[in-house]
Amino acid sequence: MTKASLICNKKNNIDLVLEPIKGGDTISTLSIKELIDASEFTKLRINNGNIKNAVAELNDVLKPLQDKKIGRTIRYQVLERVDAKVSITIESDEMGATAEITSAQGGKHLSAKAILNAAQEAGVKKGFSKEHLIQLAQLAAKQIPNSQIDMQIATGKIAVNGKDALIKPLVESAQARILKPKKREDGSVDMRDLGDIICVNIGDPIAKKVPLTQGQQGYTVTATPLSPEPGNDVELVAGEGTNISPKNTNILVSEKVGLPKLINNGMEVDEIYKIKNVTVATGNINFTGSVIIDGDVTEGMKVTASGDITVGGFVESATLEAGGDITISGGIIGRKHDIEKKHITNITMSVNISAKGSIYAKYGQYAQITCYQDVRIENQLLHSTLDISGRLWIGKDEQANGKLIGGYTKVGTSVHAGIIGATAGSNTIINFEHKILKFKDEIHQLEERLKIESDKTNELKAAINKLKKLPKEKARPELVAKIVPTYQYHANQMGEILNEKLIIEDSLQEYIASVYVEATEKLYHGVELIVGDFNERSRREYGPSKMIYRERKILIDPIVNT
């Protein structure tokens, strides 16, 4: 019987050695593979071709032999030790590199260092993960022979863009202070105790510029640098009563004793007049600068300031007029009117608040409010008349959850409240007429200009036609040549005016489509929205809703919270 054995050769691979003996069981490719499977060399790569060659040669040797005779020894390498291999792939954007390992077949495993070297030879230069290199080497060593495993071993670093420069106030503004009353020990707030009035002295730092940053440079795995975008710069603005510090150009200091106020990219300091209360005993106040009233403004009194007016208490049936903002810690209280028996627009309220800037108050009732910017009432606004150019917001700073009940509001952009209207169906009228009337006035002026140009054009055209009809002996071509350019000029003017009119008409329609009233909790019946020539009144109670103008109609749409 032929003997078959597996023997290491000089290359540390395995040879199949066959010693042919005529007779006995036949050696086949199957029996040789069974021999391999039973050996310690199962992880090595099999050379099936050499196994077939060995079996064929064995048969050739055995064929002429006599029974039990020994033939020449046959030797073929049938098992080979194959080392692990690694392939490196660099992503198209060069922000990552992956190593794929084909596990060893009885050969050497790859070390983390060997994987690193292969990656470097492939062009990977930066962003290696030591942990991933070690982990990949360990996992590959445990894989079944000739299987693949891959892992990202290097990652580029994205450039981090710089931060924009910003202006940081170093003192608190009056609005922030008023709308943030002190807490008592039991957690409640004392609306009367607002702490010390914020007042700065000469030389006090009031704002600083935090310079822009250049950002952090990134790189690809092939070490290509990635440049960041630096932040945008802003200029520190020295408003009235302030100046840039001579010691630090990024610091704004006060030049006088006064009230600090935020402006775009800076601050200003108003001269201030400070008083405890405004009563009959103090008389009316008329001051060039800002006025701070620790307590109340009582009935019949008037406070006028070119800057801000800050009231720590209440304003009751009094008049406030400010060239800046008005901030009222308490409330705005007017005398009750029987508004149901008289049209709301014909009522003159006993309390009148007017500001060129914005108005802030805790609550208001039976008040007349005029404002060139935004109005924010923190709790509720009852039966008041408003004429404001910006937005009406009733509620907390972060959420419009207050109440708007009754009254007549002319507003510029939008109205936001938690509850609008009341169960009693109080008339609550909201009218977006400010910009609409302005647009219509501009359109009317253009139409008048258009009529003038049209009349001139028709007059000149008639003159040209008349001259052209004259007989040859009376023809005056030089006069026609003189009139034609004038006619063309006025015709061109008509075209420009028509284009301007179309642009304004489009802007008017865009504005009308942008205004809205938003009730985040409830919209009661009796709330009327007027947008130009269109108006609609709510006729039942709604949940969270928005009143808008669309396609020549006033619609009430539910607010869906997602």
Coordinates of C-alpha atoms in Angstrom, one line a residue, residues 68-359:
K68 CA 4.1 -5.2 -3.6
K69 CA 7.0 -3.7 -5.5
I70 CA 8.2 -0.2 -4.4
G71 CA 8.5 2.7 -6.9
R72 CA 10.3 6.0 -6.8
T73 CA 9.3 8.6 -4.2
I74 CA 7.0 11.4 -5.4
R75 CA 7.2 14.9 -3.8
Y76 CA 5.0 17.9 -4.4
Q77 CA 4.5 21.1 -2.4
V78 CA 0.7 21.1 -1.6
L79 CA 0.4 23.5 1.3
E80 CA 1.8 27.0 1.4
R81 CA 2.1 29.4 4.3
V82 CA 0.6 32.8 3.2
D83 CA 1.2 35.9 5.2
A84 CA -1.6 38.4 5.9
K85 CA -2.0 41.1 3.3
V86 CA -3.2 44.7 3.6
S87 CA -4.8 47.0 1.1
I88 CA -5.2 50.8 1.7
T89 CA -8.0 52.9 0.3
I90 CA -8.0 56.6 0.5
E91 CA -11.5 58.3 0.2
S92 CA -12.0 60.6 -2.8
D93 CA -12.1 63.7 -0.6
E94 CA -9.0 62.4 1.2
M95 CA -10.8 62.8 4.6
G96 CA -10.5 59.1 5.5
A97 CA -8.3 56.1 4.9
T98 CA -9.4 52.4 5.3
A99 CA -7.2 49.4 5.7
E100 CA -8.6 46.0 4.4
I101 CA -6.7 43.0 5.7
T102 CA -6.8 39.5 4.1
S103 CA -6.1 37.2 7.0
A104 CA -3.0 34.9 7.1
Q105 CA -3.2 31.3 6.0
G106 CA -0.7 29.7 8.3
G107 CA 1.7 32.7 7.7
K108 CA 2.5 35.8 9.6
H109 CA -0.1 38.2 11.0
L110 CA 0.2 41.9 10.4
S111 CA 1.2 44.1 13.4
A112 CA -0.2 47.6 14.0
K113 CA 3.2 48.9 12.9
A114 CA 3.1 46.9 9.7
I115 CA -0.4 48.3 8.9
L116 CA 0.8 51.8 9.6
N117 CA 3.9 51.4 7.3
A118 CA 1.6 50.1 4.5
A119 CA -0.7 53.1 4.9
Q120 CA 2.2 55.5 4.8
E121 CA 3.6 53.9 1.7
A122 CA 0.1 54.4 0.1
G123 CA 0.3 58.1 0.8
V124 CA -1.5 58.4 4.2
K125 CA 0.4 60.9 6.3
K126 CA -1.9 62.3 9.0
G127 CA -4.9 61.5 11.2
F128 CA -3.9 58.0 12.2
S129 CA -5.9 56.3 15.0
K130 CA -3.5 54.3 17.2
E131 CA -6.4 52.5 18.8
H132 CA -7.9 51.5 15.4
L133 CA -4.5 50.2 14.1
I134 CA -4.1 48.0 17.2
Q135 CA -7.7 46.9 17.1
L136 CA -7.6 46.0 13.4
A137 CA -4.4 44.0 13.9
Q138 CA -5.9 42.0 16.8
L139 CA -9.2 41.3 15.0
A140 CA -7.4 40.2 11.8
A141 CA -5.3 37.7 13.8
K142 CA -8.5 36.1 15.0
Q143 CA -10.2 35.8 11.6
I144 CA -10.5 32.5 9.8
P145 CA -7.8 32.1 7.1
N146 CA -8.1 34.0 3.9
S147 CA -11.0 36.2 5.1
Q148 CA -11.3 40.0 4.8
I149 CA -11.8 42.6 7.5
D150 CA -11.6 46.4 7.1
M151 CA -11.5 49.4 9.4
Q152 CA -10.9 53.2 9.0
I153 CA -7.5 53.8 10.4
A154 CA -7.0 57.5 9.6
T155 CA -9.4 60.5 9.6
G156 CA -8.8 64.0 8.3
K157 CA -9.7 67.0 10.4
I158 CA -12.3 69.5 9.0
A159 CA -11.3 73.1 9.3
V160 CA -13.2 74.9 12.0
N161 CA -14.3 78.4 10.8
G162 CA -13.6 81.3 13.1
K163 CA -16.2 82.9 15.3
D164 CA -17.6 86.3 14.4
A165 CA -16.6 89.3 16.6
L166 CA -19.4 90.3 19.0
I167 CA -20.2 93.2 21.3
K168 CA -20.8 92.2 24.9
P169 CA -22.5 94.6 27.3
L170 CA -20.7 95.0 30.6
V171 CA -23.7 96.6 32.3
E172 CA -27.4 95.7 32.3
S173 CA -29.8 97.8 30.3
A174 CA -32.9 99.3 31.9
Q175 CA -35.2 96.9 30.0
A176 CA -33.4 93.8 31.1
R177 CA -33.5 95.0 34.7
I178 CA -37.1 96.0 34.7
L179 CA -38.3 92.8 33.2
K180 CA -36.3 90.7 35.6
P181 CA -37.5 91.5 39.1
K182 CA -35.8 90.2 42.3
K183 CA -36.7 86.9 43.8
R184 CA -37.7 86.7 47.4
E185 CA -36.4 83.9 49.7
D186 CA -39.6 81.9 49.2
G187 CA -39.1 81.9 45.4
S188 CA -41.8 84.5 44.6
V189 CA -40.9 87.8 43.0
D190 CA -41.2 91.3 44.3
M191 CA -42.4 93.5 41.5
R192 CA -41.6 96.6 43.5
D193 CA -38.1 95.7 44.4
L194 CA -36.0 95.9 41.2
G195 CA -32.7 96.5 42.9
D196 CA -30.6 99.6 42.2
I197 CA -31.1 101.6 39.0
I198 CA -28.3 100.9 36.6
C199 CA -26.4 104.1 36.4
V200 CA -22.8 104.4 35.1
N201 CA -20.2 106.9 36.0
I202 CA -17.5 108.6 33.9
G203 CA -14.9 106.2 32.8
D204 CA -16.9 103.0 33.6
P205 CA -16.5 100.2 31.1
I206 CA -19.9 99.5 29.6
A207 CA -19.2 97.2 26.6
K208 CA -16.4 95.2 25.1
K209 CA -15.7 93.8 21.8
V210 CA -14.9 90.1 21.7
P211 CA -12.6 89.9 18.6
L212 CA -13.2 87.5 15.8
T213 CA -11.2 84.2 15.8
Q214 CA -9.3 82.9 12.8
G215 CA -10.6 79.4 13.2
Q216 CA -8.6 76.1 13.3
Q217 CA -6.8 74.7 10.3
G218 CA -7.8 71.3 9.2
Y219 CA -6.0 68.6 7.1
T220 CA -6.6 65.6 4.9
V221 CA -5.2 62.2 5.6
T222 CA -2.6 63.0 2.8
A223 CA -1.6 66.0 4.8
T224 CA -3.1 68.6 2.5
P225 CA -3.9 71.6 4.7
L226 CA -7.5 72.8 4.9
S227 CA -7.8 76.5 5.6
P228 CA -10.7 77.9 7.8
E229 CA -12.8 80.9 7.1
P230 CA -12.1 83.6 9.7
G231 CA -15.1 85.1 11.5
N232 CA -16.7 88.4 10.4
D233 CA -15.6 91.5 12.1
V234 CA -17.8 94.2 13.6
E235 CA -16.8 97.7 14.6
L236 CA -17.4 98.7 18.2
V237 CA -19.7 101.7 18.0
A238 CA -19.3 104.6 20.4
G239 CA -22.8 106.0 20.8
E240 CA -23.7 109.3 22.4
G241 CA -22.0 109.7 25.8
T242 CA -19.4 107.0 25.2
N243 CA -15.9 106.6 23.8
I244 CA -13.4 104.0 23.0
S245 CA -11.0 103.4 25.9
P246 CA -7.5 104.9 25.3
K247 CA -6.1 101.9 27.1
N248 CA -7.9 99.2 25.2
T249 CA -9.6 99.7 21.8
N250 CA -11.9 96.8 22.4
I251 CA -13.5 98.5 25.5
L252 CA -16.2 101.1 25.4
V253 CA -16.3 103.5 28.4
S254 CA -18.9 106.1 29.6
E255 CA -18.1 109.7 29.2
K256 CA -20.8 110.9 31.6
V257 CA -23.0 109.9 34.4
G258 CA -26.1 108.4 33.0
L259 CA -28.3 105.5 31.9
P260 CA -26.7 102.9 29.6
K261 CA -28.6 101.8 26.5
L262 CA -27.9 99.2 23.9
I263 CA -27.5 100.3 20.3
N264 CA -26.4 98.3 17.3
N265 CA -22.8 97.1 18.0
G266 CA -22.4 99.4 20.9
M267 CA -24.0 101.4 23.7
E268 CA -24.9 105.0 24.4
V269 CA -25.3 106.8 27.7
D270 CA -28.1 109.2 28.2
E271 CA -28.1 112.0 30.7
I272 CA -30.6 110.9 33.4
Y273 CA -33.1 112.6 35.6
K274 CA -33.9 110.4 38.5
I275 CA -37.0 110.9 40.7
K276 CA -38.9 108.7 43.2
N277 CA -42.5 109.4 42.0
V278 CA -44.2 111.8 39.7
T279 CA -47.0 113.4 41.5
V280 CA -48.8 116.8 41.8
A281 CA -46.1 117.7 44.3
T282 CA -43.2 117.1 41.8
G283 CA -45.0 118.5 38.8
N284 CA -44.7 117.3 35.2
I285 CA -41.3 116.2 33.9
N286 CA -39.8 117.4 30.6
F287 CA -36.2 116.4 30.2
T288 CA -33.6 116.2 27.5
G289 CA -32.1 112.8 28.1
S290 CA -33.5 109.7 30.0
V291 CA -35.8 109.7 33.0
I292 CA -35.8 107.1 35.7
I293 CA -38.8 107.0 38.1
D294 CA -38.3 104.6 41.0
G295 CA -42.0 104.5 41.9
D296 CA -45.3 105.5 40.1
V297 CA -46.6 108.2 37.7
T298 CA -49.9 109.3 39.2
E299 CA -53.1 110.4 37.6
G300 CA -53.0 113.5 35.4
M301 CA -49.2 113.8 35.3
K302 CA -47.0 114.0 32.2
V303 CA -43.5 112.8 31.6
T304 CA -41.6 113.8 28.5
A305 CA -38.0 112.7 27.7
S306 CA -35.8 112.8 24.6
G307 CA -34.3 109.5 25.6
D308 CA -35.8 106.5 27.5
I309 CA -38.3 106.5 30.3
T310 CA -38.0 103.8 32.9
V311 CA -40.8 103.4 35.6
G312 CA -40.3 101.1 38.5
G313 CA -44.0 101.1 39.5
F314 CA -47.2 101.9 37.8
V315 CA -48.5 104.5 35.3
E316 CA -52.1 105.5 36.2
S317 CA -54.1 107.8 33.9
A318 CA -51.0 109.7 33.0
T319 CA -49.0 110.6 29.8
L320 CA -45.6 109.3 28.9
E321 CA -43.7 110.5 25.7
A322 CA -40.2 109.2 25.0
G323 CA -37.8 109.7 22.1
G324 CA -36.4 106.2 23.0
D325 CA -37.9 103.2 24.8
I326 CA -40.5 103.2 27.6
T327 CA -40.1 100.4 30.2
I328 CA -42.8 100.1 32.9
S329 CA -42.2 97.5 35.7
G330 CA -45.8 97.6 37.0
G331 CA -48.7 98.2 34.8
I332 CA -50.4 100.8 32.6
I333 CA -53.8 101.6 34.1
G334 CA -56.4 103.8 32.6
R335 CA -60.0 104.6 33.6
K336 CA -62.6 102.1 32.5
H337 CA -64.6 103.1 29.4
D338 CA -68.0 101.6 28.3
I339 CA -66.5 100.8 24.9
E340 CA -69.5 98.8 23.8
K341 CA -71.6 101.9 23.5
K342 CA -69.0 103.9 21.6
H343 CA -66.8 103.0 18.7
I344 CA -63.4 102.1 20.1
T345 CA -61.5 104.4 17.6
N346 CA -63.4 107.4 18.9
I347 CA -62.4 106.9 22.5
T348 CA -59.6 109.0 24.1
M349 CA -58.1 107.0 27.0
S350 CA -57.0 108.5 30.2
V351 CA -53.5 107.0 30.0
N352 CA -51.4 107.7 26.9
I353 CA -48.0 106.0 26.3
S354 CA -46.0 107.1 23.3
A355 CA -42.4 106.0 22.3
K356 CA -40.2 106.4 19.2
G357 CA -38.5 103.2 20.3
S358 CA -40.1 100.1 21.9
I359 CA -42.5 99.8 24.9

